[in-house]
Short mmCIF file of C-alpha atoms in Angstrom, two decimals:
data_model
loop_
_atom_site.label_atom_id
_atom_site.label_comp_id
_atom_site.label_asym_id
_atom_site.label_seq_id
_atom_site.Cartn_x
_atom_site.Cartn_y
_atom_site.Cartn_z
CA MET A 538 59.75 99.33 35.37
CA VAL A 539 62.74 99.31 37.73
CA VAL A 540 64.88 101.18 35.17
CA ILE A 541 62.08 103.70 34.60
CA GLY A 542 61.65 104.17 38.34
CA GLN A 543 65.36 104.74 38.93
CA GLY A 544 65.40 107.17 36.02
CA VAL A 545 62.54 109.16 37.57
CA LEU A 546 64.33 109.28 40.94
CA LYS A 547 67.56 110.40 39.28
CA ARG A 548 65.71 113.21 37.55
CA VAL A 549 63.98 114.22 40.80
CA ARG A 550 67.29 114.38 42.67
CA ASP A 551 68.93 116.30 39.81
CA GLU A 552 66.11 118.85 39.69
CA MET A 553 66.07 119.16 43.49
CA PHE A 554 69.78 119.91 43.66
CA GLU A 555 69.67 122.22 40.65
CA HIS A 556 66.80 124.19 42.18
CA MET A 557 68.46 124.28 45.59
CA GLN A 558 71.55 125.92 44.09
CA LYS A 559 69.30 128.78 42.97
CA LEU A 560 67.66 129.36 46.36
CA PRO A 561 68.56 132.44 48.39
CA ILE A 562 70.60 132.27 51.59
CA ARG A 563 67.42 132.95 53.57
CA TYR A 564 66.17 129.44 52.76
CA PHE A 565 69.27 127.88 54.32
CA ASP A 566 68.94 130.19 57.31
CA ARG A 567 65.39 128.93 57.91
CA ASN A 568 66.13 125.22 57.49
CA THR A 569 68.68 123.04 59.25
CA ASN A 570 71.22 121.01 57.31
CA GLY A 571 69.60 117.82 58.60
CA SER A 572 66.16 118.86 57.39
CA ILE A 573 67.56 119.60 53.93
CA MET A 574 69.51 116.34 53.87
CA SER A 575 66.30 114.49 54.78
CA LEU A 576 64.82 115.60 51.46
CA TYR A 577 67.52 113.67 49.61
CA THR A 578 67.39 110.60 51.87
CA ASN A 579 64.14 109.90 53.72
CA ASP A 580 61.74 111.68 51.37
CA THR A 581 63.23 110.44 48.11
CA ASP A 582 63.43 106.92 49.58
CA THR A 583 59.67 106.91 50.10
CA LEU A 584 59.29 107.82 46.42
CA ARG A 585 61.63 104.97 45.51
CA GLN A 586 59.48 102.45 47.36
CA MET A 587 56.32 103.76 45.75
CA ILE A 588 57.75 103.79 42.22
CA ASN A 589 59.45 100.39 42.44
CA GLN A 590 56.78 98.51 44.40
CA SER A 591 53.47 100.29 44.81
CA ILE A 592 52.89 101.74 41.35
CA PRO A 593 53.47 98.43 39.46
CA GLN A 594 51.15 96.65 41.91
CA VAL A 595 48.49 99.35 41.62
CA LEU A 596 48.65 99.32 37.82
CA MET A 597 48.29 95.54 37.67
CA SER A 598 45.43 95.65 40.17
CA ALA A 599 43.71 98.44 38.23
CA LEU A 600 43.97 96.42 35.02
CA THR A 601 42.46 93.40 36.78
CA ILE A 602 39.62 95.54 38.14
CA VAL A 603 38.78 96.92 34.68
CA VAL A 604 38.85 93.52 32.95
CA THR A 605 36.84 91.86 35.72
CA PHE A 606 34.31 94.70 35.79
CA ILE A 607 33.71 94.34 32.04
CA ALA A 608 33.19 90.60 32.44
CA MET A 609 30.76 91.18 35.33
CA LEU A 610 28.89 93.78 33.29
CA VAL A 611 28.51 91.31 30.41
CA LEU A 612 27.25 88.54 32.69
CA SER A 613 24.75 90.64 34.66
CA PRO A 614 24.31 94.39 34.40
CA ILE A 615 21.84 94.31 37.30
CA LEU A 616 24.26 92.66 39.75
CA THR A 617 27.05 94.95 38.57
CA VAL A 618 25.10 97.91 39.93
CA LEU A 619 25.83 96.46 43.38
CA ALA A 620 29.54 96.36 42.53
CA VAL A 621 29.42 100.04 41.52
CA VAL A 622 27.78 100.94 44.83
CA MET A 623 30.47 99.01 46.73
CA ILE A 624 33.19 100.82 44.77
CA ARG A 625 31.69 104.16 45.86
CA VAL A 626 31.65 103.01 49.47
CA MET A 627 35.25 101.73 49.27
CA THR A 628 36.34 105.06 47.77
CA ALA A 629 34.65 107.02 50.55
CA VAL A 630 36.33 104.85 53.20
CA ALA A 631 39.71 105.22 51.49
CA ARG A 632 39.36 109.02 51.42
CA MET A 633 38.42 109.14 55.09
CA VAL A 634 41.24 106.87 56.21
CA GLY A 635 43.69 108.48 53.80
CA GLY A 636 42.92 111.97 55.12
CA ASN A 637 43.61 110.93 58.70
CA SER A 638 46.73 108.91 57.99
CA GLY A 639 48.09 111.43 55.47
CA LYS A 640 48.52 114.25 58.00
CA TYR A 641 50.35 111.90 60.36
CA PHE A 642 52.63 110.68 57.57
CA VAL A 643 53.52 114.33 56.87
CA ARG A 644 54.23 114.74 60.59
CA GLN A 645 56.34 111.58 60.48
CA GLN A 646 58.50 112.95 57.65
CA LEU A 647 58.98 116.22 59.53
CA ASP A 648 59.97 114.31 62.67
CA LEU A 649 62.42 112.24 60.63
CA ALA A 650 63.93 115.47 59.31
CA SER A 651 64.22 116.79 62.88
CA ILE A 652 66.03 113.66 64.02
CA THR A 653 68.35 113.77 61.01
CA GLY A 654 69.15 117.41 61.75
CA PHE A 655 69.71 116.74 65.45
CA VAL A 656 72.06 113.81 64.81
CA GLU A 657 73.96 115.82 62.17
CA GLU A 658 74.45 118.69 64.63
CA ARG A 659 75.57 116.45 67.47
CA MET A 660 77.98 114.48 65.29
CA THR A 661 79.49 117.69 63.94
CA GLY A 662 79.77 119.14 67.44
CA GLN A 663 80.71 115.93 69.25
CA ARG A 664 83.82 117.53 70.76
CA VAL A 665 81.73 120.31 72.28
CA VAL A 666 79.22 117.78 73.62
CA LYS A 667 81.98 115.83 75.35
CA VAL A 668 83.82 118.88 76.67
CA PHE A 669 80.68 120.09 78.45
CA ASN A 670 79.63 116.55 79.50
CA HIS A 671 76.32 116.91 77.70
CA GLU A 672 76.06 113.30 76.55
CA ARG A 673 73.15 112.65 78.90
CA ILE A 674 71.37 115.86 77.91
CA SER A 675 71.80 114.96 74.23
CA GLU A 676 70.32 111.53 74.92
CA GLU A 677 67.29 113.12 76.59
CA GLU A 678 66.79 115.58 73.73
CA PHE A 679 67.09 112.76 71.21
CA ASP A 680 64.60 110.69 73.20
CA GLN A 681 62.06 113.53 72.98
CA LEU A 682 62.47 113.76 69.22
CA ASN A 683 62.31 109.99 68.91
CA GLU A 684 59.14 109.90 71.04
CA SER A 685 57.53 112.45 68.74
CA LEU A 686 58.47 110.29 65.75
CA PHE A 687 57.09 107.21 67.51
CA VAL A 688 53.73 108.92 68.12
CA SER A 689 53.33 110.30 64.59
CA SER A 690 54.52 107.08 62.97
CA SER A 691 52.25 104.92 65.14
CA LYS A 692 49.18 107.01 64.35
CA ALA A 693 50.02 107.13 60.64
CA HIS A 694 50.49 103.39 60.32
CA THR A 695 47.51 102.60 62.59
CA PHE A 696 45.12 104.56 60.40
CA ALA A 697 46.68 103.17 57.24
CA SER A 698 46.56 99.58 58.51
CA ILE A 699 42.79 99.85 58.97
CA MET A 700 42.41 100.00 55.21
CA GLY A 701 43.24 96.33 54.54
CA PRO A 702 40.74 94.72 56.95
CA VAL A 703 38.01 97.22 56.00
CA ILE A 704 38.40 96.53 52.28
CA GLY A 705 38.56 92.78 52.96
CA ASN A 706 35.35 92.78 54.99
CA MET A 707 33.62 94.95 52.43
CA GLY A 708 34.65 92.45 49.78
CA ASN A 709 33.14 89.64 51.83
CA LEU A 710 29.99 91.72 52.30
CA GLN A 711 29.77 92.27 48.55
CA PHE A 712 30.13 88.53 47.96
CA VAL A 713 27.28 87.76 50.39
CA LEU A 714 25.01 90.51 49.05
CA THR A 715 25.69 89.41 45.48
CA ALA A 716 24.81 85.81 46.34
CA VAL A 717 21.59 86.84 48.12
CA LEU A 718 20.53 89.33 45.45
CA GLY A 719 21.47 86.99 42.62
CA GLY A 720 19.57 84.12 44.20
CA ALA A 721 16.48 86.26 44.68
CA LEU A 722 16.60 87.53 41.10
CA SER A 723 17.08 83.99 39.83
CA VAL A 724 14.04 82.73 41.75
CA LEU A 725 11.96 85.67 40.56
CA GLY A 726 13.18 85.14 36.98
CA ILE A 727 14.54 88.66 36.66
CA GLY A 728 17.60 89.43 34.59
CA ASN A 729 18.07 85.97 33.04
CA ILE A 730 20.29 84.92 35.95
CA THR A 731 20.81 81.18 35.82
CA LEU A 732 22.71 78.98 38.23
CA GLY A 733 25.69 78.93 35.84
CA VAL A 734 25.68 82.72 35.54
CA MET A 735 25.57 83.02 39.34
CA ALA A 736 28.51 80.66 39.79
CA SER A 737 30.59 82.55 37.24
CA TYR A 738 29.56 85.94 38.61
CA LEU A 739 30.45 85.02 42.18
CA GLN A 740 33.86 83.88 40.99
CA PHE A 741 34.36 87.22 39.26
CA THR A 742 33.17 88.99 42.42
CA LYS A 743 36.03 87.40 44.37
CA SER A 744 38.44 88.35 41.61
CA PHE A 745 37.02 91.87 41.63
CA THR A 746 37.62 92.51 45.35
CA GLN A 747 41.08 90.91 45.43
CA PRO A 748 42.81 93.81 43.57
CA PHE A 749 41.32 96.27 46.05
CA MET A 750 42.97 94.24 48.82
CA GLN A 751 46.28 94.40 46.98
CA ILE A 752 45.95 98.17 46.57
CA ALA A 753 45.13 98.49 50.28
CA GLN A 754 48.35 96.64 51.12
CA GLN A 755 50.28 99.37 49.27
CA PHE A 756 48.35 102.13 50.99
CA ASN A 757 51.02 102.82 53.64
CA SER A 758 53.74 103.14 51.04
CA ILE A 759 51.65 105.41 48.82
CA ILE A 760 50.55 107.78 51.59
CA MET A 761 54.09 107.94 52.98
CA ALA A 762 55.43 108.73 49.51
CA LEU A 763 52.84 111.46 49.04
CA ALA A 764 53.90 112.97 52.37
CA GLY A 765 57.55 112.88 51.27
CA ALA A 766 56.60 114.30 47.88
CA GLU A 767 54.77 117.17 49.60
CA ARG A 768 57.99 118.19 51.38
CA ILE A 769 59.94 117.92 48.14
CA PHE A 770 57.37 119.98 46.23
CA ASN A 771 57.36 122.60 49.00
CA MET A 772 61.11 122.99 48.51
CA MET A 773 60.71 123.09 44.72
CA ASP A 774 58.04 125.80 45.14
CA GLU A 775 60.50 128.04 46.98
CA GLU A 776 61.20 131.14 44.93
CA PRO A 777 64.73 131.12 43.46
CA GLU A 778 67.12 133.94 44.15
CA VAL A 779 66.02 137.02 42.24
CA ASP A 780 68.61 138.36 39.84
CA GLU A 781 67.60 141.24 37.58
CA GLY A 782 71.16 142.26 36.84
CA TYR A 783 72.39 142.73 33.30
CA VAL A 784 75.90 144.16 33.75
CA THR A 785 78.52 141.40 33.48
CA LEU A 786 82.20 141.03 34.33
CA VAL A 787 84.64 140.24 31.52
CA ASN A 788 88.36 139.97 30.92
CA ALA A 789 89.59 143.04 29.10
CA LYS A 790 92.59 144.71 27.55
CA LYS A 791 93.37 148.23 26.44
CA ASP A 792 94.30 149.23 22.92
CA ALA A 793 96.82 151.92 22.00
CA GLN A 794 94.23 154.64 22.58
CA GLY A 795 93.34 153.27 26.02
CA ASN A 796 89.97 151.91 24.94
CA LEU A 797 88.77 148.73 26.63
CA THR A 798 87.99 145.65 24.58
CA GLU A 799 86.75 142.27 25.71
CA CYS A 800 88.98 139.22 25.43
CA LYS A 801 88.69 135.53 26.34
CA GLU A 802 92.08 135.00 27.96
CA ARG A 803 92.76 136.19 31.48
CA THR A 804 94.72 139.44 31.36
CA GLY A 805 94.54 140.63 34.96
CA LEU A 806 92.37 143.53 33.81
CA TRP A 807 88.65 143.34 34.50
CA ALA A 808 85.86 145.41 32.99
CA TRP A 809 82.13 145.82 33.44
CA LYS A 810 80.18 145.10 30.27
CA HIS A 811 77.10 147.34 29.91
CA PRO A 812 74.60 146.26 27.23
CA HIS A 813 72.28 148.98 25.92
CA GLN A 814 68.96 147.56 24.79
CA ALA A 815 67.88 150.74 23.04
CA ASP A 816 70.46 150.53 20.26
CA GLY A 817 72.05 147.12 20.91
CA THR A 818 75.46 148.60 21.65
CA VAL A 819 77.85 147.63 24.43
CA THR A 820 80.17 149.80 26.51
CA TYR A 821 82.93 148.82 28.92
CA THR A 822 84.11 150.44 32.14
CA GLU A 823 87.17 149.35 34.05
CA LEU A 824 86.66 147.52 37.33
CA LYS A 825 88.43 149.64 39.92
CA GLY A 826 87.00 148.37 43.21
CA ASP A 827 85.20 151.52 44.31
CA VAL A 828 82.43 150.45 46.74
CA ARG A 829 80.05 152.92 48.35
CA PHE A 830 77.08 152.60 50.71
CA TYR A 831 74.45 155.34 50.72
CA ASP A 832 71.98 155.75 53.63
CA MET A 833 71.63 151.98 53.85
CA THR A 834 69.12 150.34 56.19
CA PHE A 835 68.77 146.59 56.49
CA GLY A 836 67.17 143.96 58.69
CA TYR A 837 66.95 140.18 58.39
CA THR A 838 63.29 140.58 59.39
CA GLU A 839 61.01 143.55 58.80
CA ASP A 840 60.61 144.24 62.53
CA HIS A 841 64.29 144.09 63.46
CA MET A 842 66.72 146.37 61.64
CA VAL A 843 70.41 145.46 61.92
CA LEU A 844 71.92 148.44 60.07
CA HIS A 845 70.63 152.00 60.25
CA ASP A 846 71.30 154.76 57.70
CA LEU A 847 74.80 153.48 57.01
CA THR A 848 76.99 155.56 54.71
CA LEU A 849 80.58 154.66 53.89
CA TYR A 850 82.90 154.32 50.94
CA ALA A 851 85.98 152.36 49.99
CA LYS A 852 88.13 153.88 47.28
CA PRO A 853 90.02 151.58 44.91
CA GLY A 854 92.88 149.89 46.72
CA GLN A 855 91.78 151.02 50.17
CA LYS A 856 91.62 148.76 53.19
CA LEU A 857 88.54 149.28 55.36
CA ALA A 858 88.21 147.57 58.73
CA PHE A 859 85.11 147.05 60.83
CA VAL A 860 85.26 146.75 64.60
CA GLY A 861 82.42 146.12 67.00
CA SER A 862 80.82 143.68 69.37
CA THR A 863 78.85 140.64 68.27
CA GLY A 864 75.63 141.73 66.60
CA ALA A 865 76.91 145.18 65.68
CA GLY A 866 76.41 144.44 61.97
CA LYS A 867 79.96 143.81 60.74
CA THR A 868 79.29 140.53 58.93
CA THR A 869 75.96 141.85 57.67
CA ILE A 870 77.81 144.50 55.67
CA THR A 871 79.83 141.84 53.85
CA ASN A 872 76.65 139.81 53.24
CA LEU A 873 75.14 142.83 51.52
CA ILE A 874 78.21 143.39 49.34
CA ASN A 875 77.85 139.77 48.16
CA ARG A 876 74.10 140.33 47.70
CA PHE A 877 73.27 137.36 49.87
CA TYR A 878 70.57 139.78 51.00
CA ASP A 879 69.22 143.00 49.52
CA VAL A 880 68.87 146.26 51.43
CA GLN A 881 65.45 147.52 52.48
CA ASP A 882 66.43 151.15 52.00
CA GLY A 883 69.39 152.98 50.51
CA LYS A 884 71.75 151.62 47.88
CA ILE A 885 75.19 150.17 47.25
CA ARG A 886 77.22 151.30 44.25
CA TYR A 887 80.17 149.37 42.86
CA ASP A 888 82.31 151.43 40.48
CA ASP A 889 79.33 153.81 40.32
CA ILE A 890 77.02 150.95 39.27
CA ASN A 891 74.03 150.04 41.42
CA ILE A 892 74.91 146.47 42.45
CA ASN A 893 71.31 145.41 41.72
CA LYS A 894 72.15 145.96 38.04
CA ILE A 895 75.15 143.61 38.17
CA LYS A 896 74.48 139.92 37.63
CA LYS A 897 75.00 138.17 40.95
CA ALA A 898 77.37 135.56 39.53
CA ASP A 899 79.57 138.29 38.05
CA LEU A 900 79.38 140.41 41.19
CA ARG A 901 80.54 137.49 43.32
CA ARG A 902 83.22 136.58 40.79
CA SER A 903 84.77 139.99 41.46
CA LEU A 904 84.85 139.33 45.20
CA GLY A 905 87.21 137.11 47.13
CA ILE A 906 86.11 136.06 50.59
CA VAL A 907 87.64 134.26 53.54
CA LEU A 908 84.87 133.34 55.95
CA GLN A 909 85.15 133.11 59.71
CA ASP A 910 84.05 129.46 59.55
CA THR A 911 86.46 127.83 57.12
CA HIS A 912 84.83 125.18 54.95
CA LEU A 913 86.85 122.67 52.98
CA PHE A 914 85.44 120.04 50.64
CA THR A 915 86.20 116.35 50.41
CA GLY A 916 89.08 116.06 47.97
CA THR A 917 92.78 116.81 47.72
CA ILE A 918 94.42 119.99 48.96
CA MET A 919 95.15 120.82 45.32
CA GLU A 920 91.43 120.55 44.48
CA ASN A 921 90.41 122.65 47.47
CA ILE A 922 92.72 125.51 46.54
CA ARG A 923 91.72 125.23 42.87
CA TYR A 924 88.07 125.68 43.92
CA GLY A 925 88.74 129.42 43.66
CA LYS A 926 89.67 129.02 39.98
CA LEU A 927 88.75 125.67 38.45
CA ASP A 928 90.98 126.07 35.39
CA ALA A 929 94.05 127.06 37.42
CA THR A 930 97.32 125.31 36.57
CA ASP A 931 99.38 123.50 39.19
CA GLU A 932 101.86 126.36 39.15
CA GLU A 933 99.10 128.85 39.93
CA VAL A 934 98.02 126.66 42.86
CA TYR A 935 101.60 126.56 44.20
CA LYS A 936 101.90 130.34 43.82
CA ALA A 937 98.64 130.96 45.69
CA ALA A 938 99.72 128.61 48.48
CA GLU A 939 103.06 130.39 48.76
CA LEU A 940 101.31 133.74 48.92
CA ALA A 941 99.15 132.47 51.78
CA HIS A 942 102.20 130.88 53.45
CA ALA A 943 100.49 127.48 53.19
CA ASP A 944 103.09 125.91 50.89
CA GLY A 945 105.43 125.05 53.76
CA PHE A 946 103.09 122.88 55.80
CA ILE A 947 101.51 121.35 52.68
CA ARG A 948 104.85 120.05 51.40
CA MET A 949 105.56 118.54 54.83
CA LEU A 950 102.50 116.28 54.48
CA PRO A 951 103.22 112.73 53.20
CA LYS A 952 101.37 113.32 49.92
CA GLY A 953 101.80 117.07 49.75
CA TYR A 954 99.25 118.76 47.54
CA GLU A 955 97.66 115.37 46.76
CA THR A 956 96.79 114.82 50.43
CA ARG A 957 93.12 113.93 50.54
CA LEU A 958 90.88 115.79 52.97
CA SER A 959 87.57 114.61 54.35
CA GLY A 960 85.09 115.76 56.95
CA ASP A 961 85.81 119.47 56.41
CA GLY A 962 89.55 118.93 56.68
CA GLU A 963 89.52 117.56 60.22
CA GLU A 964 93.03 116.18 59.61
CA LEU A 965 94.37 119.75 59.65
CA SER A 966 94.61 122.31 62.42
CA GLN A 967 92.30 125.31 62.42
CA GLY A 968 95.20 127.52 61.39
CA GLN A 969 96.12 125.26 58.47
CA ARG A 970 92.52 125.20 57.27
CA GLN A 971 92.46 128.98 57.47
CA LEU A 972 95.63 129.19 55.37
CA LEU A 973 94.04 126.97 52.69
CA ALA A 974 90.98 129.22 52.64
CA ILE A 975 93.24 132.23 52.12
CA ALA A 976 95.07 130.41 49.30
CA ARG A 977 91.69 129.58 47.73
CA ALA A 978 90.80 133.28 47.75
CA ALA A 979 94.24 134.24 46.44
CA ILE A 980 94.05 131.99 43.39
CA ALA A 981 90.81 133.67 42.31
CA ASP A 982 92.76 136.95 42.12
CA PRO A 983 89.72 139.08 42.98
CA PRO A 984 89.73 142.89 42.70
CA VAL A 985 87.84 143.17 46.01
CA LEU A 986 88.67 141.08 49.06
CA ILE A 987 86.51 140.38 52.12
CA LEU A 988 88.17 138.97 55.22
CA ASP A 989 85.51 138.03 57.74
CA GLU A 990 87.47 137.54 60.97
CA ALA A 991 89.97 135.56 58.92
CA THR A 992 92.59 135.33 61.66
CA SER A 993 90.39 135.28 64.77
CA SER A 994 91.02 131.58 65.41
CA ILE A 995 94.71 131.38 64.45
CA ASP A 996 97.49 131.35 67.03
CA THR A 997 99.74 134.41 67.34
CA ARG A 998 102.69 132.87 65.49
CA THR A 999 100.52 131.67 62.60
CA GLU A 1000 98.75 135.02 62.55
CA SER A 1001 102.08 136.76 62.00
CA ILE A 1002 102.88 134.47 59.07
CA VAL A 1003 99.42 134.86 57.57
CA GLN A 1004 99.48 138.61 57.97
CA LYS A 1005 102.60 138.88 55.80
CA GLY A 1006 100.95 136.84 53.08
CA MET A 1007 97.72 138.79 53.38
CA ASP A 1008 99.57 142.09 53.10
CA ASN A 1009 100.95 140.90 49.75
CA LEU A 1010 97.53 139.66 48.67
CA MET A 1011 95.82 142.94 49.59
CA LYS A 1012 98.13 145.13 47.52
CA GLY A 1013 96.20 146.88 44.78
CA ARG A 1014 92.84 145.56 45.99
CA THR A 1015 89.92 147.06 47.82
CA VAL A 1016 89.72 145.18 51.11
CA PHE A 1017 87.05 144.87 53.78
CA VAL A 1018 88.35 143.38 57.03
CA ILE A 1019 86.48 142.23 60.11
CA ALA A 1020 88.67 141.19 63.02
CA HIS A 1021 88.54 140.86 66.79
CA ARG A 1022 92.32 141.21 66.96
CA LEU A 1023 92.91 144.90 66.50
CA SER A 1024 96.57 144.26 65.73
CA THR A 1025 95.55 142.97 62.30
CA ILE A 1026 93.91 146.21 61.20
CA ARG A 1027 96.32 148.91 62.41
CA ASN A 1028 97.49 149.57 58.85
CA SER A 1029 93.94 150.04 57.51
CA ASP A 1030 93.15 153.19 55.56
CA ALA A 1031 89.98 153.60 57.58
CA ILE A 1032 88.51 151.85 60.60
CA MET A 1033 84.77 151.87 61.29
CA VAL A 1034 83.58 151.26 64.84
CA LEU A 1035 80.07 149.83 64.77
CA GLU A 1036 77.55 149.77 67.57
CA HIS A 1037 73.95 148.56 67.17
CA GLY A 1038 74.14 148.90 63.40
CA ARG A 1039 75.50 152.44 63.37
CA ILE A 1040 78.99 153.83 62.77
CA ILE A 1041 79.93 155.64 65.97
CA GLU A 1042 83.58 156.30 65.10
CA ARG A 1043 85.61 156.33 61.91
CA GLY A 1044 89.19 157.17 61.03
CA THR A 1045 92.68 155.73 60.85
CA HIS A 1046 94.25 153.80 63.72
CA ASP A 1047 96.14 156.86 64.98
CA GLU A 1048 93.16 159.18 64.55
CA LEU A 1049 90.88 156.91 66.56
CA LEU A 1050 93.44 156.51 69.32
CA SER A 1051 93.77 160.28 69.58
CA GLN A 1052 89.99 160.58 70.00
CA LYS A 1053 90.20 158.38 73.11
CA GLY A 1054 86.75 156.97 72.39
CA THR A 1055 85.44 153.42 72.03
CA TYR A 1056 88.27 152.28 69.76
CA TYR A 1057 90.85 153.65 72.20
CA GLN A 1058 89.23 151.72 75.04
CA LEU A 1059 89.17 148.55 72.94
CA TYR A 1060 92.79 148.93 71.93
CA THR A 1061 94.07 149.68 75.43
CA GLY A 1062 92.05 146.84 76.92
CA ASN A 1063 89.68 149.00 78.95
CA LEU A 1064 86.79 147.66 76.89
CA GLU A 1065 86.34 144.16 75.50
CA LEU A 1066 84.60 142.95 72.39
CA SER A 1067 81.78 140.60 73.32
#
């Protein structure tokens, strides 16, 4: 039973993680990391206890009840009617108590998730907590969450603990009523109840109520597991990310006539593969990196639009930069290119293909991205860079690191590329982590590159080094850049100044300066980005 139980839990965790990988970004926006982690820890642990302890006990008790009931029925059908009545009463009591305790067990699991999320946030941001001397405030906030857990847990277990005594007293009542009824029937000569039958029946009555007591003892564990299972099933019921795309990205090569053909090996030439269901044929078009937005409107919620009637285009190999204050919609544009979200109105075309027709995995494979918040995984530096291309050779990793100007500091580490990182690379400086993220994007060799404030948290000297590497990386690619440091985007082919989700200025660096508008004020320091 233990092996079966562990196998069930393994399958549950596997299916949970597999399903979670298919969920849209909106799900992770709505739920904290701690709440999600609680599904894999607190909620699955309640299932473990139920499977390993409660279910075997309940099955054994149920078997005892069935066997004993048959024996009682054989001895005296009349007295067994009383047992049936008592079973109905016990069931009604269990449903009443279970309904009350169940809602508090659900509340308990939610409170546990809140505490897990709170602790995860405070541990991750411990430096910020200490810098602002918020230790006491954090303690008070934790105490409030802990108090809520105490209340829900106390109520849940109080209601559940009533079950045992109630079932026990009802068992005693059944024993007394059976003795009285059996004695009366024996005196009246009804039902062929002899003294021997009564003695045996009373013994079976005790055996009959004992399993109910054992089930009642497992009641807490069962209800808690059902509450945990409800949270797990709610997550599993979340709709996966919708992907109706059918155009895929493939490696390609050109024959003597210039026709594209698909090939397995990486050639440096990418093509879009268009299947035609009507006749079963396939056509290929070269990936050029032409990205265009047409009258695009988008909001994270229906009542709050972030972008309004946005129209822009990036020709193959162009570098487009977005400038604007926080909340202007810069990062939202890159989220839409990745199809983390879909537009409410308008459309985006990639090489003249509606991006909704491109499979999301293939769309994202054509995009390289360096996020503002650099995330590194537990593992070696070599493994973190190779994350951009899992089958990359060591030489390709070295080349990508050199391109990002990360090779120098990596080789100065005691174990070089085999240096093991943990805790999001806390052993490295912010600038070094940023360089690794750039190397990770470089090794993927994407046709389109998205730099989301990639150098906003790097010191000036490191920025200069990174900029040289990025200039090499950006050659021949379509690039979208978001940066607070305007010095990093002066060589852009076009700069878009965003305000409240609208493009208020567009042009090259020199053109915008000559207009003496918002960009001019930002560049000369008369206006600051918030």
